[in-house]
CSV table of C-alpha atoms and ligand atoms in Angstrom, one decimal:
chain,number,residue,atom,x,y,z
H,1,MET,CA,-71.8,136.9,72.2
H,2,ALA,CA,-71.0,134.1,74.4
H,3,GLY,CA,-68.7,131.9,72.1
H,4,PHE,CA,-68.3,128.2,72.3
H,5,ASN,CA,-69.7,126.7,75.4
H,6,PRO,CA,-68.6,122.8,76.0
H,7,LEU,CA,-71.0,122.6,79.0
H,8,ALA,CA,-74.7,121.3,78.8
H,9,PRO,CA,-77.2,123.9,79.2
H,10,ASP,CA,-78.6,124.2,82.5
H,11,HIS,CA,-82.2,123.3,81.4
H,12,LEU,CA,-80.9,119.7,80.4
H,13,GLY,CA,-80.9,118.7,84.0
H,14,PRO,CA,-79.2,119.6,87.6
H,15,THR,CA,-75.2,119.7,87.8
H,16,ALA,CA,-74.8,116.5,90.3
H,17,CYS,CA,-71.8,116.2,92.5
H,18,MET,CA,-71.3,113.4,94.8
H,19,GLY,CA,-69.0,112.8,98.0
H,20,GLU,CA,-68.4,113.5,101.5
H,21,ILE,CA,-70.8,116.1,103.5
H,22,LEU,CA,-69.1,117.0,106.8
H,23,ALA,CA,-69.5,119.4,109.9
H,24,GLU,CA,-66.2,121.3,110.5
H,25,ILE,CA,-65.1,122.7,113.6
H,26,VAL,CA,-62.2,125.2,113.5
H,27,ALA,CA,-59.8,126.1,115.9
H,28,THR,CA,-59.7,130.0,116.8
H,29,THR,CA,-55.8,130.0,117.4
H,30,VAL,CA,-53.0,129.4,115.2
H,31,GLY,CA,-50.7,126.6,116.1
H,32,ALA,CA,-50.0,122.9,115.8
H,33,GLY,CA,-52.6,120.3,116.2
H,34,PHE,CA,-55.0,119.2,118.7
H,35,ALA,CA,-53.0,117.5,121.3
H,36,GLU,CA,-54.0,120.3,124.1
H,37,PRO,CA,-57.5,121.8,124.9
H,38,GLN,CA,-58.3,124.9,123.1
H,39,PRO,CA,-61.1,127.3,121.6
H,40,LEU,CA,-63.0,126.1,118.6
H,41,ILE,CA,-66.0,127.4,116.7
H,42,GLY,CA,-68.3,125.5,114.9
H,43,PRO,CA,-70.2,123.3,113.4
H,44,TYR,CA,-69.7,124.8,110.0
H,45,SER,CA,-71.3,122.9,106.9
H,46,SER,CA,-68.6,121.4,104.8
H,47,GLY,CA,-66.9,118.7,102.5
H,48,ALA,CA,-65.6,119.8,99.0
H,49,PRO,CA,-68.4,118.4,97.0
H,50,ALA,CA,-71.0,119.9,99.3
H,51,ILE,CA,-69.2,123.5,99.3
H,52,PHE,CA,-69.2,123.2,95.3
H,53,ILE,CA,-72.6,122.3,95.2
H,54,ASP,CA,-73.7,125.1,97.7
H,55,GLN,CA,-72.3,127.7,95.5
H,56,CYS,CA,-73.6,126.2,92.3
H,57,GLY,CA,-77.2,126.4,94.0
H,58,ARG,CA,-76.6,130.0,95.5
H,59,MET,CA,-75.4,131.3,92.0
H,60,GLY,CA,-78.8,130.1,90.5
H,61,GLY,CA,-77.8,127.0,88.9
H,62,SER,CA,-79.6,123.7,88.9
H,63,ALA,CA,-78.0,121.6,91.6
H,64,ALA,CA,-78.6,118.1,93.4
H,65,MET,CA,-76.2,116.5,95.7
H,66,ILE,CA,-75.3,112.8,96.1
H,67,GLY,CA,-74.2,111.7,99.5
H,68,ALA,CA,-74.9,110.5,103.1
H,69,VAL,CA,-75.4,112.1,106.7
H,70,GLY,CA,-76.1,110.8,110.1
H,71,ASP,CA,-79.6,111.1,111.6
H,72,ASP,CA,-78.1,114.1,113.8
H,73,ASP,CA,-77.8,117.9,114.2
H,74,PHE,CA,-74.6,117.9,111.9
H,75,GLY,CA,-76.5,116.1,109.3
H,76,ARG,CA,-79.7,118.1,109.6
H,77,MET,CA,-77.4,121.2,109.5
H,78,ASN,CA,-76.2,120.4,106.3
H,79,THR,CA,-79.3,119.0,104.4
H,80,ASP,CA,-81.2,122.0,105.6
H,81,ARG,CA,-78.6,124.4,104.3
H,82,LEU,CA,-78.1,123.0,100.9
H,83,ALA,CA,-81.9,122.7,100.4
H,84,ARG,CA,-82.5,126.4,101.6
H,85,ASP,CA,-79.9,127.1,98.9
H,86,GLY,CA,-81.8,125.4,96.2
H,87,VAL,CA,-79.8,122.3,95.9
H,88,ASP,CA,-81.8,119.0,95.3
H,89,VAL,CA,-81.5,117.0,98.4
H,90,SER,CA,-83.5,113.9,97.5
H,91,ALA,CA,-80.2,111.9,97.1
H,92,ILE,CA,-78.6,112.5,100.4
H,93,ALA,CA,-79.0,109.5,102.4
H,94,ILE,CA,-79.8,109.6,106.1
H,95,HIS,CA,-77.9,106.8,107.7
H,96,SER,CA,-79.8,105.4,111.0
H,97,SER,CA,-76.7,104.6,113.2
H,98,LEU,CA,-73.4,105.9,111.8
H,99,PRO,CA,-73.0,109.7,112.7
H,100,THR,CA,-72.2,112.7,110.3
H,101,GLY,CA,-68.7,113.1,109.0
H,102,THR,CA,-66.7,115.6,110.6
H,103,ALA,CA,-63.3,117.7,110.2
H,104,PHE,CA,-61.4,119.6,112.9
H,105,VAL,CA,-59.0,122.0,111.1
H,106,ARG,CA,-56.2,124.0,112.7
H,107,TYR,CA,-54.2,126.5,110.8
H,108,GLN,CA,-50.4,126.7,111.5
H,109,ASN,CA,-48.2,129.7,111.5
H,110,ASP,CA,-47.2,129.1,107.8
H,111,GLY,CA,-50.8,128.7,106.7
H,112,CYS,CA,-50.5,125.1,106.5
H,113,ARG,CA,-53.7,122.9,108.0
H,114,ASP,CA,-53.8,120.2,110.6
H,115,PHE,CA,-56.7,118.0,110.4
H,116,VAL,CA,-58.8,115.4,112.4
H,117,PHE,CA,-61.2,113.8,109.9
H,118,ASN,CA,-63.8,111.4,110.5
H,119,MET,CA,-64.8,110.9,107.0
H,120,TRP,CA,-65.0,107.2,105.5
H,121,THR,CA,-65.7,105.9,108.7
H,122,SER,CA,-68.7,107.9,109.2
H,123,ALA,CA,-72.2,108.2,107.5
H,124,ALA,CA,-70.1,109.6,104.6
H,125,GLY,CA,-68.7,106.6,103.7
H,126,SER,CA,-71.8,104.5,103.4
H,127,LEU,CA,-72.7,106.4,100.3
H,128,SER,CA,-74.1,103.8,97.6
H,129,TRP,CA,-76.2,103.4,94.5
H,130,THR,CA,-79.8,104.1,95.9
H,131,PRO,CA,-82.9,104.4,93.8
H,132,ALA,CA,-82.7,108.2,95.0
H,133,VAL,CA,-79.4,108.4,93.2
H,134,GLU,CA,-80.6,106.4,90.3
H,135,ASP,CA,-83.1,109.3,90.0
H,136,VAL,CA,-81.0,112.2,90.2
H,137,ILE,CA,-78.6,110.8,87.7
H,138,ALA,CA,-81.1,109.9,85.4
H,139,ARG,CA,-82.4,113.5,85.2
H,140,ALA,CA,-78.9,115.2,85.8
H,141,GLY,CA,-77.4,117.5,83.0
H,142,HIS,CA,-73.7,117.5,84.3
H,143,LEU,CA,-71.6,115.6,86.7
H,144,HIS,CA,-69.0,117.6,88.7
H,145,VAL,CA,-66.2,115.2,90.1
H,146,VAL,CA,-64.1,116.3,93.0
H,147,GLY,CA,-60.6,114.5,92.9
H,148,THR,CA,-60.6,113.3,96.4
H,149,SER,CA,-63.5,110.9,95.6
H,150,LEU,CA,-61.3,108.9,92.9
H,151,GLY,CA,-59.5,107.3,95.8
H,152,HIS,CA,-62.6,105.9,97.6
H,153,ASP,CA,-63.6,102.6,96.0
H,154,HIS,CA,-67.5,103.1,96.1
H,155,ILE,CA,-67.7,106.6,95.0
H,156,TRP,CA,-65.4,105.7,92.1
H,157,GLN,CA,-67.9,103.1,91.1
H,158,MET,CA,-70.2,105.3,91.2
H,159,ILE,CA,-68.8,108.0,89.3
H,160,GLU,CA,-67.6,105.2,86.6
H,161,ARG,CA,-71.3,104.4,86.3
H,162,ALA,CA,-72.8,108.0,86.4
H,163,ALA,CA,-70.7,109.8,84.0
H,164,PRO,CA,-71.6,107.6,81.0
H,165,LEU,CA,-75.5,107.8,81.7
H,166,ILE,CA,-75.2,111.6,81.8
H,167,LYS,CA,-72.9,112.1,79.0
H,168,ALA,CA,-75.5,109.7,76.9
H,169,ARG,CA,-78.4,112.2,77.4
H,170,GLY,CA,-76.1,114.9,76.2
H,171,GLY,CA,-75.0,116.1,79.7
H,172,THR,CA,-71.4,117.2,80.6
H,173,VAL,CA,-68.3,116.5,83.1
H,174,SER,CA,-66.4,118.6,85.0
H,175,LEU,CA,-63.2,117.7,87.3
H,176,ASP,CA,-61.5,119.5,90.1
H,177,PRO,CA,-58.5,117.3,90.6
H,178,ASN,CA,-58.3,118.9,94.1
H,179,GLN,CA,-55.1,117.2,95.4
H,180,ARG,CA,-51.5,118.0,95.4
H,181,LYS,CA,-49.1,115.9,94.0
H,182,GLU,CA,-47.5,114.4,97.0
H,183,LEU,CA,-50.9,113.3,98.2
H,184,MET,CA,-51.9,111.7,94.7
H,185,LYS,CA,-52.1,108.1,94.2
H,186,ASP,CA,-53.6,107.1,91.0
H,187,THR,CA,-55.0,104.1,92.0
H,188,ASP,CA,-55.9,101.7,88.8
H,189,GLY,CA,-55.2,105.1,86.5
H,190,ARG,CA,-58.5,106.4,87.8
H,191,PHE,CA,-57.3,109.9,87.5
H,192,ALA,CA,-56.5,109.4,83.9
H,193,LYS,CA,-59.9,107.8,83.1
H,194,MET,CA,-61.7,110.6,84.5
H,195,ILE,CA,-59.6,113.2,82.5
H,196,ALA,CA,-60.8,111.2,79.3
H,197,GLN,CA,-64.3,111.9,80.2
H,198,THR,CA,-63.8,115.5,81.3
H,199,ASP,CA,-65.4,118.5,79.2
H,200,LEU,CA,-63.9,121.2,81.6
H,201,LEU,CA,-60.8,120.8,83.8
H,202,LEU,CA,-60.3,123.1,87.0
H,203,PRO,CA,-56.8,122.5,88.4
H,204,SER,CA,-54.8,124.5,90.7
H,205,ASP,CA,-50.8,124.9,91.2
H,206,ASP,CA,-49.2,121.6,90.0
H,207,GLU,CA,-52.5,119.8,89.3
H,208,LEU,CA,-52.4,121.2,85.8
H,209,PHE,CA,-48.9,119.1,85.2
H,210,LEU,CA,-50.4,116.1,87.0
H,211,ALA,CA,-53.5,116.2,84.5
H,212,ALA,CA,-51.1,116.5,81.5
H,213,ASN,CA,-49.1,113.5,82.7
H,214,GLY,CA,-46.0,115.6,83.1
H,215,VAL,CA,-44.1,117.5,85.1
H,216,PRO,CA,-44.0,121.6,86.1
H,217,GLU,CA,-40.6,121.9,83.8
H,218,MET,CA,-42.7,121.2,80.5
H,219,GLY,CA,-44.3,124.6,81.1
H,220,GLU,CA,-47.8,125.6,81.2
H,221,ALA,CA,-48.4,125.8,77.2
H,222,ASP,CA,-47.3,122.2,76.5
H,223,ALA,CA,-49.3,120.9,79.5
H,224,ILE,CA,-52.5,122.8,78.3
H,225,HIS,CA,-51.9,121.1,74.8
H,226,ALA,CA,-51.7,117.6,76.4
H,227,ILE,CA,-54.9,118.0,78.4
H,228,PHE,CA,-56.8,119.1,75.3
H,229,ALA,CA,-55.2,116.1,73.4
H,230,GLN,CA,-57.2,114.2,76.0
H,231,GLY,CA,-60.3,115.5,74.7
H,232,VAL,CA,-61.0,118.4,77.7
H,233,CYS,CA,-62.4,121.3,75.9
H,234,GLU,CA,-62.0,124.1,78.6
H,235,ILE,CA,-59.3,124.3,81.2
H,236,VAL,CA,-59.7,127.0,84.0
H,237,LEU,CA,-56.5,127.1,86.2
H,238,LYS,CA,-57.0,128.7,89.6
H,239,ARG,CA,-54.0,130.7,90.6
H,240,GLY,CA,-55.1,131.7,94.4
H,241,ASP,CA,-54.8,135.4,95.0
H,242,VAL,CA,-53.5,136.1,91.7
H,243,GLY,CA,-56.8,135.0,89.9
H,244,ALA,CA,-57.4,132.6,87.1
H,245,THR,CA,-57.1,131.9,83.6
H,246,CYS,CA,-59.4,130.4,81.2
H,247,PHE,CA,-58.0,128.1,78.3
H,248,GLN,CA,-60.3,127.0,75.5
H,249,SER,CA,-59.4,124.2,72.9
H,250,ASP,CA,-59.9,126.9,69.7
H,251,GLY,CA,-57.1,128.6,71.4
H,252,THR,CA,-58.8,131.6,73.3
H,253,VAL,CA,-57.0,132.6,76.5
H,254,THR,CA,-59.1,134.5,79.1
H,255,ASN,CA,-57.3,136.0,82.4
H,256,ALA,CA,-59.0,137.0,85.4
H,257,PRO,CA,-57.1,139.2,88.2
H,258,ALA,CA,-58.1,138.2,91.7
H,259,PHE,CA,-60.3,140.5,94.0
H,260,ILE,CA,-58.4,142.0,96.6
H,261,VAL,CA,-59.7,140.9,100.2
H,262,LYS,CA,-58.3,139.9,103.5
H,263,GLU,CA,-57.8,136.2,103.6
H,264,VAL,CA,-59.7,135.0,106.9
H,265,ASP,CA,-60.0,131.4,106.0
H,266,PRO,CA,-58.7,129.7,102.8
H,267,THR,CA,-60.7,126.6,102.8
H,268,GLY,CA,-63.4,126.3,100.4
H,269,ALA,CA,-61.8,128.9,97.8
H,270,GLY,CA,-61.4,126.4,94.9
H,271,ASP,CA,-64.9,124.6,95.3
H,272,CYS,CA,-66.7,128.0,95.5
H,273,PHE,CA,-64.8,129.2,92.5
H,274,GLY,CA,-65.9,126.0,90.6
H,275,GLY,CA,-69.6,125.9,91.8
H,276,ALA,CA,-69.6,129.4,90.5
H,277,TYR,CA,-68.0,129.0,87.5
H,278,VAL,CA,-69.9,125.8,86.1
H,279,ALA,CA,-73.4,127.2,87.2
H,280,ALA,CA,-72.5,130.4,85.3
H,281,ARG,CA,-71.2,128.6,82.1
H,282,ARG,CA,-74.1,126.2,82.2
H,283,LEU,CA,-76.5,129.5,82.5
H,284,GLY,CA,-74.9,130.5,79.2
H,285,ILE,CA,-72.5,133.1,80.9
H,286,SER,CA,-69.6,134.0,78.6
H,287,VAL,CA,-66.0,133.0,79.9
H,288,ALA,CA,-64.9,136.4,81.0
H,289,ASP,CA,-68.3,137.1,83.1
H,290,ALA,CA,-68.1,133.5,84.4
H,291,LEU,CA,-64.5,133.8,85.5
H,292,THR,CA,-65.5,137.3,87.1
H,293,TYR,CA,-68.4,135.3,89.2
H,294,ALA,CA,-66.0,132.6,90.0
H,295,CYS,CA,-63.0,134.9,91.3
H,296,ALA,CA,-65.6,136.8,93.1
H,297,ALA,CA,-67.1,133.6,95.0
H,298,GLY,CA,-63.6,132.4,95.8
H,299,ALA,CA,-62.4,135.6,97.2
H,300,ARG,CA,-65.8,136.3,98.9
H,301,ASN,CA,-65.4,132.8,100.8
H,302,VAL,CA,-61.7,133.3,102.0
H,303,SER,CA,-63.0,136.6,103.3
H,304,MET,CA,-65.3,134.8,106.0
H,305,ARG,CA,-64.6,132.2,108.6
H,306,GLY,CA,-66.0,128.8,107.7
H,307,PRO,CA,-65.7,126.6,104.7
H,308,MET,CA,-68.7,127.7,103.1
H,309,GLU,CA,-69.8,130.7,105.0
H,310,GLY,CA,-68.9,133.2,101.9
H,311,ALA,CA,-70.5,131.4,99.4
H,312,GLY,CA,-72.3,134.1,97.8
H,313,MET,CA,-76.2,134.3,96.2
H,314,ARG,CA,-75.9,135.6,92.6
H,315,ALA,CA,-77.1,139.3,93.6
H,316,GLN,CA,-74.5,139.3,96.6
H,317,LEU,CA,-71.7,138.5,94.0
H,318,ASN,CA,-73.1,141.1,91.8
H,319,ARG,CA,-72.7,143.4,94.8
H,320,PHE,CA,-69.3,142.3,95.8
H,321,ILE,CA,-67.9,142.5,92.0
H,322,ALA,CA,-69.1,146.2,92.2
H,323,ASP,CA,-67.7,147.0,95.6
H,324,THR,CA,-64.5,145.2,95.6
H,325,PRO,CA,-61.0,146.4,94.0
H,326,ARG,CA,-59.3,143.9,91.5
H,327,GLY,CA,-55.6,143.3,91.4
H,328,ALA,CA,-53.7,143.8,88.0
H,329,LEU,CA,-54.0,141.1,84.9
K,1,ATP,P1,-58.5,124.8,97.5
K,1,ATP,O1,-57.5,125.2,98.5
K,1,ATP,O2,-60.1,125.2,98.2
K,1,ATP,O3,-58.5,123.8,97.1
K,1,ATP,P2,-57.7,125.7,94.9
K,1,ATP,O4,-56.1,125.5,95.2
K,1,ATP,O5,-58.4,125.0,94.1
K,1,ATP,O6,-58.2,126.1,96.5
K,1,ATP,P3,-57.4,128.8,94.6
K,1,ATP,O7,-56.8,128.8,93.3
K,1,ATP,O8,-56.7,128.9,96.1
K,1,ATP,O9,-58.2,127.3,94.5
K,1,ATP,O10,-58.6,129.6,95.0
K,1,ATP,C1,-59.6,129.7,93.6
K,1,ATP,C2,-60.0,131.3,93.4
K,1,ATP,O11,-60.4,131.7,94.4
K,1,ATP,C3,-58.5,131.9,92.8
K,1,ATP,O12,-58.6,131.7,91.5
K,1,ATP,C4,-59.2,133.5,93.4
K,1,ATP,O13,-59.8,133.8,92.2
K,1,ATP,C5,-60.0,133.0,94.6
K,1,ATP,N1,-59.1,133.4,95.8
K,1,ATP,C6,-58.3,132.5,96.5
K,1,ATP,N2,-57.7,132.8,97.6
K,1,ATP,C7,-57.8,134.2,97.2
K,1,ATP,C8,-57.2,135.3,97.8
K,1,ATP,N3,-56.6,135.2,99.0
K,1,ATP,N4,-57.7,136.5,97.8
K,1,ATP,C9,-58.3,136.8,96.3
K,1,ATP,N5,-59.0,135.8,95.7
K,1,ATP,C10,-58.8,134.4,96.1
K,2,MG,MG1,-58.7,122.9,95.0
């Protein structure tokens, strides 16, 4: 018995995700920034929405990416990778002159990251509502929104246009706030407007309180209550190397312990978690089993270098689940 499922079934149409597609180049030494020559490794396919949709496709969910890349190897690396993983790439525009977006990343000793981005000034920033986008949205069954996109005017306009179209045909919406409080500027109340349209919310840490329009002192239970009052039906709180908890609006709470792995590169954990969870739920998998797949996807991804190198096919996730010990609940 899979229980109540607020997400539209996979057969209604693909999960669509829009936003940045990047090539990521990672420093192989730990330290501060890029002011000196240093060893680097890459390029790796990246960009939070791209990581999400790749894991969704690898899980076996119907998936479509909306984005823009340059007519260069970084762009082809990404589109080839997504297509190979079963993602519909028909709404990825190829810009004739702007290059594919890039992110240079270096880890500091305390685990924080220094970035050099070329994102919205690259092909990624040229994203617009093309006939190919119209076509994907017209047949999509679900929209996944990555919170970082809300600060970009064009992408916000596209989300505002896409969400009601998908909902009107019985589709659903998920939101990963994907930002820390200190970085968050809720331009024009966009975050609140997005929550009001969200069926499934995937916060981590203090994003829970941000979504509740509150503060950490209010406590988890009150925050969950405040978010349900805004119309969200399912909240999955990601807790890093502790695991995750799903809260459903009927009061059901399901905890999932993390898998025990050696963390090599934490980038992409939340996006892989979300991609696996959304795909699994849309395929009709129960909350408990979807959480297991999602925790496995996050853990497998942090155990490999590169933002989505550890994203697992469903069979690989099954093997990982069978072979990897889990922490205590
Ligand atoms: P991101 O930094 O990518 O935005 P996030 O903050 O959204 O990530 P996390 O809670 O860090 O999300 O990670 C998502 C999930 O991945 C966790 O709930 C957990 O199941 C798994 N995970 C993340 N880090 C680890 C780890 N070090 N060991 C085991 N599992 C992990
Ligand atoms: Mg996140």
